[in-house]
């Protein structure tokens, strides 16, 4: 096959003495036996997306390896020295259960230390939210976590946190990326200064657990905690290092752990995908809950920032909630707690994202707080906390099964969120209700909002081009009607412009630019199209709603809303 000369130039660079023999040998083998793989490995440089940098592990510029991560770390080291002159720089590093995460974390630590930066390196795998907490607890200038979240086993990744504990956002992200792109691989300092690498564990673990319990506990009686039957699974990930301990210290003693999934394992052998967004991922936990009569099922992704929740519906059957539903339940509970304790002063806010449920805006109005809506990714919610110090953050989430309670952790945090949802379940059960009943009550008050997501995977070079073309088509030939409903507004976050067709007005979008299109229909339906920043996918998000006069009509209304979403998907020819 023909390989573009620009790709061959990159390949030839990787065959120089800057790169070790093992790397060169693997490249030479690919040149003869797998030229297509060679092309995929070098046709572009891995880029920072919504959740940092993720990719398949292997040799090449488009892969996760010691050189691509070394280059990131060298660029970040240079930027830290430039940003904080004459300071003793400190960074914290954590890693998850994935293959090579521990060795890649040590490579990153080596490069930082070689640049004179003091490194706090966790002695074993830890949840991502604990790294966010550790950055502020240890007064670090930055933090790194080696994780690919819920991606398949062949992936790994590199998330960068700033001194506020949140992920990189403008302007730091652009400046750091520019430095990294200008760097030559030969400039990476790999020779560690072991005197600058300090291993951390128990002290930070205990501080993290204490902070979590303080932030996510709400005076639940001990009897209510003891009566709640919880089934928990870590899906072979890092949350096993924190959640059982936090739940026990918080007083939840009736916790069953799915034994087959308790051992950390980068192959994730019992699931197709270690993603609690996928119903299949929690099937073993749900089976255990059915067997033991548990009230609630909770599970996390490998790095413990996402949580899945399944509860008993009004007929007593276990039902998996979606991320919008868990976000609404937790936010409504927090708002009510703040109201009861006379803590709402008009200077508080909740956080959400442009692809999440509009019901968050309804909750904000009802409790007279602000709802700040940002782009996909918790780094934007963390940025709100930093940008508006005069406002107090209550809680916030996004549809992709993430939630943040308060501001001690500045990223989605399944550890605190699982404790919070346990508090809600325990209090509801003690009062003769349930989480599902409370959700239905919210739908009666605010309308039944139903959301759904379709992800279309397009791998490789051709796939990336197909996704690009789909967005081009949606922009150049915008839909004017969908499923018989008129499009009344389109927001294009790439051009930062919106068009209100009802009033024939254009308007500016102040949220940072992103490759997202949102259609609003006459009946209140919202449809978003967004290529993923970390996976070879394009995602379509659907939100529909209808009034619910009483809980007895919930099944019928939900069925109607599900049919409506199915008809929209068919009308857009996405199935």
JSON list of N, CA and C in Angstrom, two decimals, residues 284-326:
[
{"chain": "A", "resi": 284, "resn": "UNK", "atom": "N", "xyz": [-24.36, -8.10, 36.37]},
{"chain": "A", "resi": 284, "resn": "UNK", "atom": "CA", "xyz": [-24.01, -9.00, 37.48]},
{"chain": "A", "resi": 284, "resn": "UNK", "atom": "C", "xyz": [-24.42, -8.41, 38.82]},
{"chain": "A", "resi": 285, "resn": "UNK", "atom": "N", "xyz": [-24.26, -7.11, 38.96]},
{"chain": "A", "resi": 285, "resn": "UNK", "atom": "CA", "xyz": [-24.66, -6.45, 40.20]},
{"chain": "A", "resi": 285, "resn": "UNK", "atom": "C", "xyz": [-26.18, -6.49, 40.38]},
{"chain": "A", "resi": 286, "resn": "UNK", "atom": "N", "xyz": [-26.90, -6.29, 39.28]},
{"chain": "A", "resi": 286, "resn": "UNK", "atom": "CA", "xyz": [-28.37, -6.34, 39.34]},
{"chain": "A", "resi": 286, "resn": "UNK", "atom": "C", "xyz": [-28.84, -7.75, 39.68]},
{"chain": "A", "resi": 287, "resn": "UNK", "atom": "N", "xyz": [-28.18, -8.76, 39.10]},
{"chain": "A", "resi": 287, "resn": "UNK", "atom": "CA", "xyz": [-28.54, -10.16, 39.42]},
{"chain": "A", "resi": 287, "resn": "UNK", "atom": "C", "xyz": [-28.34, -10.44, 40.90]},
{"chain": "A", "resi": 288, "resn": "UNK", "atom": "N", "xyz": [-27.25, -9.92, 41.47]},
{"chain": "A", "resi": 288, "resn": "UNK", "atom": "CA", "xyz": [-27.00, -10.12, 42.90]},
{"chain": "A", "resi": 288, "resn": "UNK", "atom": "C", "xyz": [-28.05, -9.39, 43.73]},
{"chain": "A", "resi": 289, "resn": "UNK", "atom": "N", "xyz": [-28.45, -8.20, 43.29]},
{"chain": "A", "resi": 289, "resn": "UNK", "atom": "CA", "xyz": [-29.48, -7.44, 44.01]},
{"chain": "A", "resi": 289, "resn": "UNK", "atom": "C", "xyz": [-30.83, -8.17, 43.99]},
{"chain": "A", "resi": 290, "resn": "UNK", "atom": "N", "xyz": [-31.15, -8.77, 42.85]},
{"chain": "A", "resi": 290, "resn": "UNK", "atom": "CA", "xyz": [-32.40, -9.54, 42.75]},
{"chain": "A", "resi": 290, "resn": "UNK", "atom": "C", "xyz": [-32.38, -10.74, 43.69]},
{"chain": "A", "resi": 291, "resn": "UNK", "atom": "N", "xyz": [-31.22, -11.37, 43.76]},
{"chain": "A", "resi": 291, "resn": "UNK", "atom": "CA", "xyz": [-31.06, -12.57, 44.60]},
{"chain": "A", "resi": 291, "resn": "UNK", "atom": "C", "xyz": [-31.16, -12.24, 46.09]},
{"chain": "A", "resi": 292, "resn": "UNK", "atom": "N", "xyz": [-30.63, -11.08, 46.46]},
{"chain": "A", "resi": 292, "resn": "UNK", "atom": "CA", "xyz": [-30.53, -10.74, 47.89]},
{"chain": "A", "resi": 292, "resn": "UNK", "atom": "C", "xyz": [-31.57, -9.73, 48.35]},
{"chain": "A", "resi": 293, "resn": "UNK", "atom": "N", "xyz": [-32.39, -9.23, 47.42]},
{"chain": "A", "resi": 293, "resn": "UNK", "atom": "CA", "xyz": [-33.42, -8.26, 47.80]},
{"chain": "A", "resi": 293, "resn": "UNK", "atom": "C", "xyz": [-32.87, -6.88, 48.12]},
{"chain": "A", "resi": 294, "resn": "UNK", "atom": "N", "xyz": [-31.79, -6.50, 47.46]},
{"chain": "A", "resi": 294, "resn": "UNK", "atom": "CA", "xyz": [-31.17, -5.19, 47.72]},
{"chain": "A", "resi": 294, "resn": "UNK", "atom": "C", "xyz": [-32.07, -4.06, 47.23]},
{"chain": "A", "resi": 295, "resn": "UNK", "atom": "N", "xyz": [-31.88, -2.90, 47.84]},
{"chain": "A", "resi": 295, "resn": "UNK", "atom": "CA", "xyz": [-32.67, -1.72, 47.47]},
{"chain": "A", "resi": 295, "resn": "UNK", "atom": "C", "xyz": [-32.06, -0.94, 46.31]},
{"chain": "A", "resi": 296, "resn": "UNK", "atom": "N", "xyz": [-30.74, -0.96, 46.23]},
{"chain": "A", "resi": 296, "resn": "UNK", "atom": "CA", "xyz": [-30.06, -0.09, 45.27]},
{"chain": "A", "resi": 296, "resn": "UNK", "atom": "C", "xyz": [-28.78, -0.76, 44.78]},
{"chain": "A", "resi": 297, "resn": "UNK", "atom": "N", "xyz": [-28.46, -0.53, 43.52]},
{"chain": "A", "resi": 297, "resn": "UNK", "atom": "CA", "xyz": [-27.22, -1.02, 42.90]},
{"chain": "A", "resi": 297, "resn": "UNK", "atom": "C", "xyz": [-26.40, 0.19, 42.48]},
{"chain": "A", "resi": 298, "resn": "UNK", "atom": "N", "xyz": [-25.12, 0.17, 42.84]},
{"chain": "A", "resi": 298, "resn": "UNK", "atom": "CA", "xyz": [-24.23, 1.25, 42.40]},
{"chain": "A", "resi": 298, "resn": "UNK", "atom": "C", "xyz": [-22.96, 0.64, 41.81]},
{"chain": "A", "resi": 299, "resn": "UNK", "atom": "N", "xyz": [-22.45, 1.26, 40.75]},
{"chain": "A", "resi": 299, "resn": "UNK", "atom": "CA", "xyz": [-21.23, 0.77, 40.11]},
{"chain": "A", "resi": 299, "resn": "UNK", "atom": "C", "xyz": [-20.45, 1.92, 39.52]},
{"chain": "A", "resi": 300, "resn": "UNK", "atom": "N", "xyz": [-19.16, 1.71, 39.35]},
{"chain": "A", "resi": 300, "resn": "UNK", "atom": "CA", "xyz": [-18.30, 2.78, 38.83]},
{"chain": "A", "resi": 300, "resn": "UNK", "atom": "C", "xyz": [-17.50, 2.31, 37.62]},
{"chain": "A", "resi": 301, "resn": "UNK", "atom": "N", "xyz": [-16.99, 3.28, 36.86]},
{"chain": "A", "resi": 301, "resn": "UNK", "atom": "CA", "xyz": [-16.09, 2.94, 35.76]},
{"chain": "A", "resi": 301, "resn": "UNK", "atom": "C", "xyz": [-14.67, 2.73, 36.32]},
{"chain": "A", "resi": 302, "resn": "UNK", "atom": "N", "xyz": [-13.69, 2.34, 35.49]},
{"chain": "A", "resi": 302, "resn": "UNK", "atom": "CA", "xyz": [-12.37, 1.95, 36.01]},
{"chain": "A", "resi": 302, "resn": "UNK", "atom": "C", "xyz": [-11.65, 3.01, 36.84]},
{"chain": "A", "resi": 303, "resn": "UNK", "atom": "N", "xyz": [-11.82, 4.29, 36.52]},
{"chain": "A", "resi": 303, "resn": "UNK", "atom": "CA", "xyz": [-11.09, 5.30, 37.31]},
{"chain": "A", "resi": 303, "resn": "UNK", "atom": "C", "xyz": [-11.99, 5.98, 38.34]},
{"chain": "A", "resi": 304, "resn": "UNK", "atom": "N", "xyz": [-13.23, 5.50, 38.46]},
{"chain": "A", "resi": 304, "resn": "UNK", "atom": "CA", "xyz": [-14.13, 5.91, 39.54]},
{"chain": "A", "resi": 304, "resn": "UNK", "atom": "C", "xyz": [-14.56, 7.37, 39.47]},
{"chain": "A", "resi": 305, "resn": "UNK", "atom": "N", "xyz": [-14.75, 7.89, 38.27]},
{"chain": "A", "resi": 305, "resn": "UNK", "atom": "CA", "xyz": [-15.37, 9.21, 38.21]},
{"chain": "A", "resi": 305, "resn": "UNK", "atom": "C", "xyz": [-16.84, 9.11, 37.78]},
{"chain": "A", "resi": 306, "resn": "UNK", "atom": "N", "xyz": [-17.22, 8.05, 37.04]},
{"chain": "A", "resi": 306, "resn": "UNK", "atom": "CA", "xyz": [-18.61, 7.86, 36.65]},
{"chain": "A", "resi": 306, "resn": "UNK", "atom": "C", "xyz": [-19.29, 6.85, 37.56]},
{"chain": "A", "resi": 307, "resn": "UNK", "atom": "N", "xyz": [-20.58, 7.05, 37.78]},
{"chain": "A", "resi": 307, "resn": "UNK", "atom": "CA", "xyz": [-21.33, 6.07, 38.55]},
{"chain": "A", "resi": 307, "resn": "UNK", "atom": "C", "xyz": [-22.60, 5.66, 37.81]},
{"chain": "A", "resi": 308, "resn": "UNK", "atom": "N", "xyz": [-22.96, 4.40, 37.95]},
{"chain": "A", "resi": 308, "resn": "UNK", "atom": "CA", "xyz": [-24.24, 3.92, 37.47]},
{"chain": "A", "resi": 308, "resn": "UNK", "atom": "C", "xyz": [-25.10, 3.59, 38.68]},
{"chain": "A", "resi": 309, "resn": "UNK", "atom": "N", "xyz": [-26.40, 3.86, 38.58]},
{"chain": "A", "resi": 309, "resn": "UNK", "atom": "CA", "xyz": [-27.32, 3.62, 39.69]},
{"chain": "A", "resi": 309, "resn": "UNK", "atom": "C", "xyz": [-28.54, 2.87, 39.16]},
{"chain": "A", "resi": 310, "resn": "UNK", "atom": "N", "xyz": [-28.89, 1.80, 39.84]},
{"chain": "A", "resi": 310, "resn": "UNK", "atom": "CA", "xyz": [-30.13, 1.08, 39.54]},
{"chain": "A", "resi": 310, "resn": "UNK", "atom": "C", "xyz": [-30.95, 0.97, 40.82]},
{"chain": "A", "resi": 311, "resn": "UNK", "atom": "N", "xyz": [-32.24, 1.22, 40.72]},
{"chain": "A", "resi": 311, "resn": "UNK", "atom": "CA", "xyz": [-33.11, 1.22, 41.91]},
{"chain": "A", "resi": 311, "resn": "UNK", "atom": "C", "xyz": [-34.39, 0.44, 41.60]},
{"chain": "A", "resi": 312, "resn": "UNK", "atom": "N", "xyz": [-35.16, 0.19, 42.62]},
{"chain": "A", "resi": 312, "resn": "UNK", "atom": "CA", "xyz": [-36.44, -0.51, 42.41]},
{"chain": "A", "resi": 312, "resn": "UNK", "atom": "C", "xyz": [-37.51, 0.49, 41.98]},
{"chain": "A", "resi": 313, "resn": "UNK", "atom": "N", "xyz": [-38.23, 0.14, 40.90]},
{"chain": "A", "resi": 313, "resn": "UNK", "atom": "CA", "xyz": [-39.29, 1.03, 40.42]},
{"chain": "A", "resi": 313, "resn": "UNK", "atom": "C", "xyz": [-40.55, 0.84, 41.25]},
{"chain": "A", "resi": 314, "resn": "UNK", "atom": "N", "xyz": [-41.65, 1.41, 40.83]},
{"chain": "A", "resi": 314, "resn": "UNK", "atom": "CA", "xyz": [-42.87, 1.37, 41.63]},
{"chain": "A", "resi": 314, "resn": "UNK", "atom": "C", "xyz": [-43.46, -0.03, 41.73]},
{"chain": "A", "resi": 315, "resn": "UNK", "atom": "N", "xyz": [-43.03, -0.94, 40.83]},
{"chain": "A", "resi": 315, "resn": "UNK", "atom": "CA", "xyz": [-43.48, -2.33, 40.89]},
{"chain": "A", "resi": 315, "resn": "UNK", "atom": "C", "xyz": [-42.46, -3.24, 41.58]},
{"chain": "A", "resi": 316, "resn": "UNK", "atom": "N", "xyz": [-41.40, -2.65, 42.09]},
{"chain": "A", "resi": 316, "resn": "UNK", "atom": "CA", "xyz": [-40.39, -3.43, 42.81]},
{"chain": "A", "resi": 316, "resn": "UNK", "atom": "C", "xyz": [-39.32, -4.04, 41.94]},
{"chain": "A", "resi": 317, "resn": "UNK", "atom": "N", "xyz": [-39.33, -3.71, 40.63]},
{"chain": "A", "resi": 317, "resn": "UNK", "atom": "CA", "xyz": [-38.31, -4.25, 39.72]},
{"chain": "A", "resi": 317, "resn": "UNK", "atom": "C", "xyz": [-37.10, -3.32, 39.69]},
{"chain": "A", "resi": 318, "resn": "UNK", "atom": "N", "xyz": [-35.90, -3.92, 39.58]},
{"chain": "A", "resi": 318, "resn": "UNK", "atom": "CA", "xyz": [-34.67, -3.12, 39.49]},
{"chain": "A", "resi": 318, "resn": "UNK", "atom": "C", "xyz": [-34.62, -2.43, 38.13]},
{"chain": "A", "resi": 319, "resn": "UNK", "atom": "N", "xyz": [-34.40, -1.12, 38.15]},
{"chain": "A", "resi": 319, "resn": "UNK", "atom": "CA", "xyz": [-34.37, -0.34, 36.91]},
{"chain": "A", "resi": 319, "resn": "UNK", "atom": "C", "xyz": [-33.13, 0.55, 36.91]},
{"chain": "A", "resi": 320, "resn": "UNK", "atom": "N", "xyz": [-32.39, 0.51, 35.80]},
{"chain": "A", "resi": 320, "resn": "UNK", "atom": "CA", "xyz": [-31.20, 1.35, 35.67]},
{"chain": "A", "resi": 320, "resn": "UNK", "atom": "C", "xyz": [-31.62, 2.77, 35.32]},
{"chain": "A", "resi": 321, "resn": "UNK", "atom": "N", "xyz": [-31.18, 3.72, 36.13]},
{"chain": "A", "resi": 321, "resn": "UNK", "atom": "CA", "xyz": [-31.45, 5.13, 35.85]},
{"chain": "A", "resi": 321, "resn": "UNK", "atom": "C", "xyz": [-30.41, 5.65, 34.86]},
{"chain": "A", "resi": 322, "resn": "UNK", "atom": "N", "xyz": [-30.78, 6.67, 34.09]},
{"chain": "A", "resi": 322, "resn": "UNK", "atom": "CA", "xyz": [-29.77, 7.26, 33.22]},
{"chain": "A", "resi": 322, "resn": "UNK", "atom": "C", "xyz": [-29.09, 8.42, 33.95]},
{"chain": "A", "resi": 323, "resn": "UNK", "atom": "N", "xyz": [-28.04, 8.95, 33.35]},
{"chain": "A", "resi": 323, "resn": "UNK", "atom": "CA", "xyz": [-27.24, 9.97, 34.02]},
{"chain": "A", "resi": 323, "resn": "UNK", "atom": "C", "xyz": [-28.01, 11.24, 34.30]},
{"chain": "A", "resi": 324, "resn": "UNK", "atom": "N", "xyz": [-28.95, 11.59, 33.42]},
{"chain": "A", "resi": 324, "resn": "UNK", "atom": "CA", "xyz": [-29.77, 12.77, 33.66]},
{"chain": "A", "resi": 324, "resn": "UNK", "atom": "C", "xyz": [-30.68, 12.59, 34.87]},
{"chain": "A", "resi": 325, "resn": "UNK", "atom": "N", "xyz": [-31.21, 11.37, 35.01]},
{"chain": "A", "resi": 325, "resn": "UNK", "atom": "CA", "xyz": [-32.10, 11.11, 36.15]},
{"chain": "A", "resi": 325, "resn": "UNK", "atom": "C", "xyz": [-31.35, 11.15, 37.48]},
{"chain": "A", "resi": 326, "resn": "UNK", "atom": "N", "xyz": [-30.17, 10.51, 37.53]},
{"chain": "A", "resi": 326, "resn": "UNK", "atom": "CA", "xyz": [-29.40, 10.55, 38.78]},
{"chain": "A", "resi": 326, "resn": "UNK", "atom": "C", "xyz": [-28.97, 11.98, 39.10]}
]
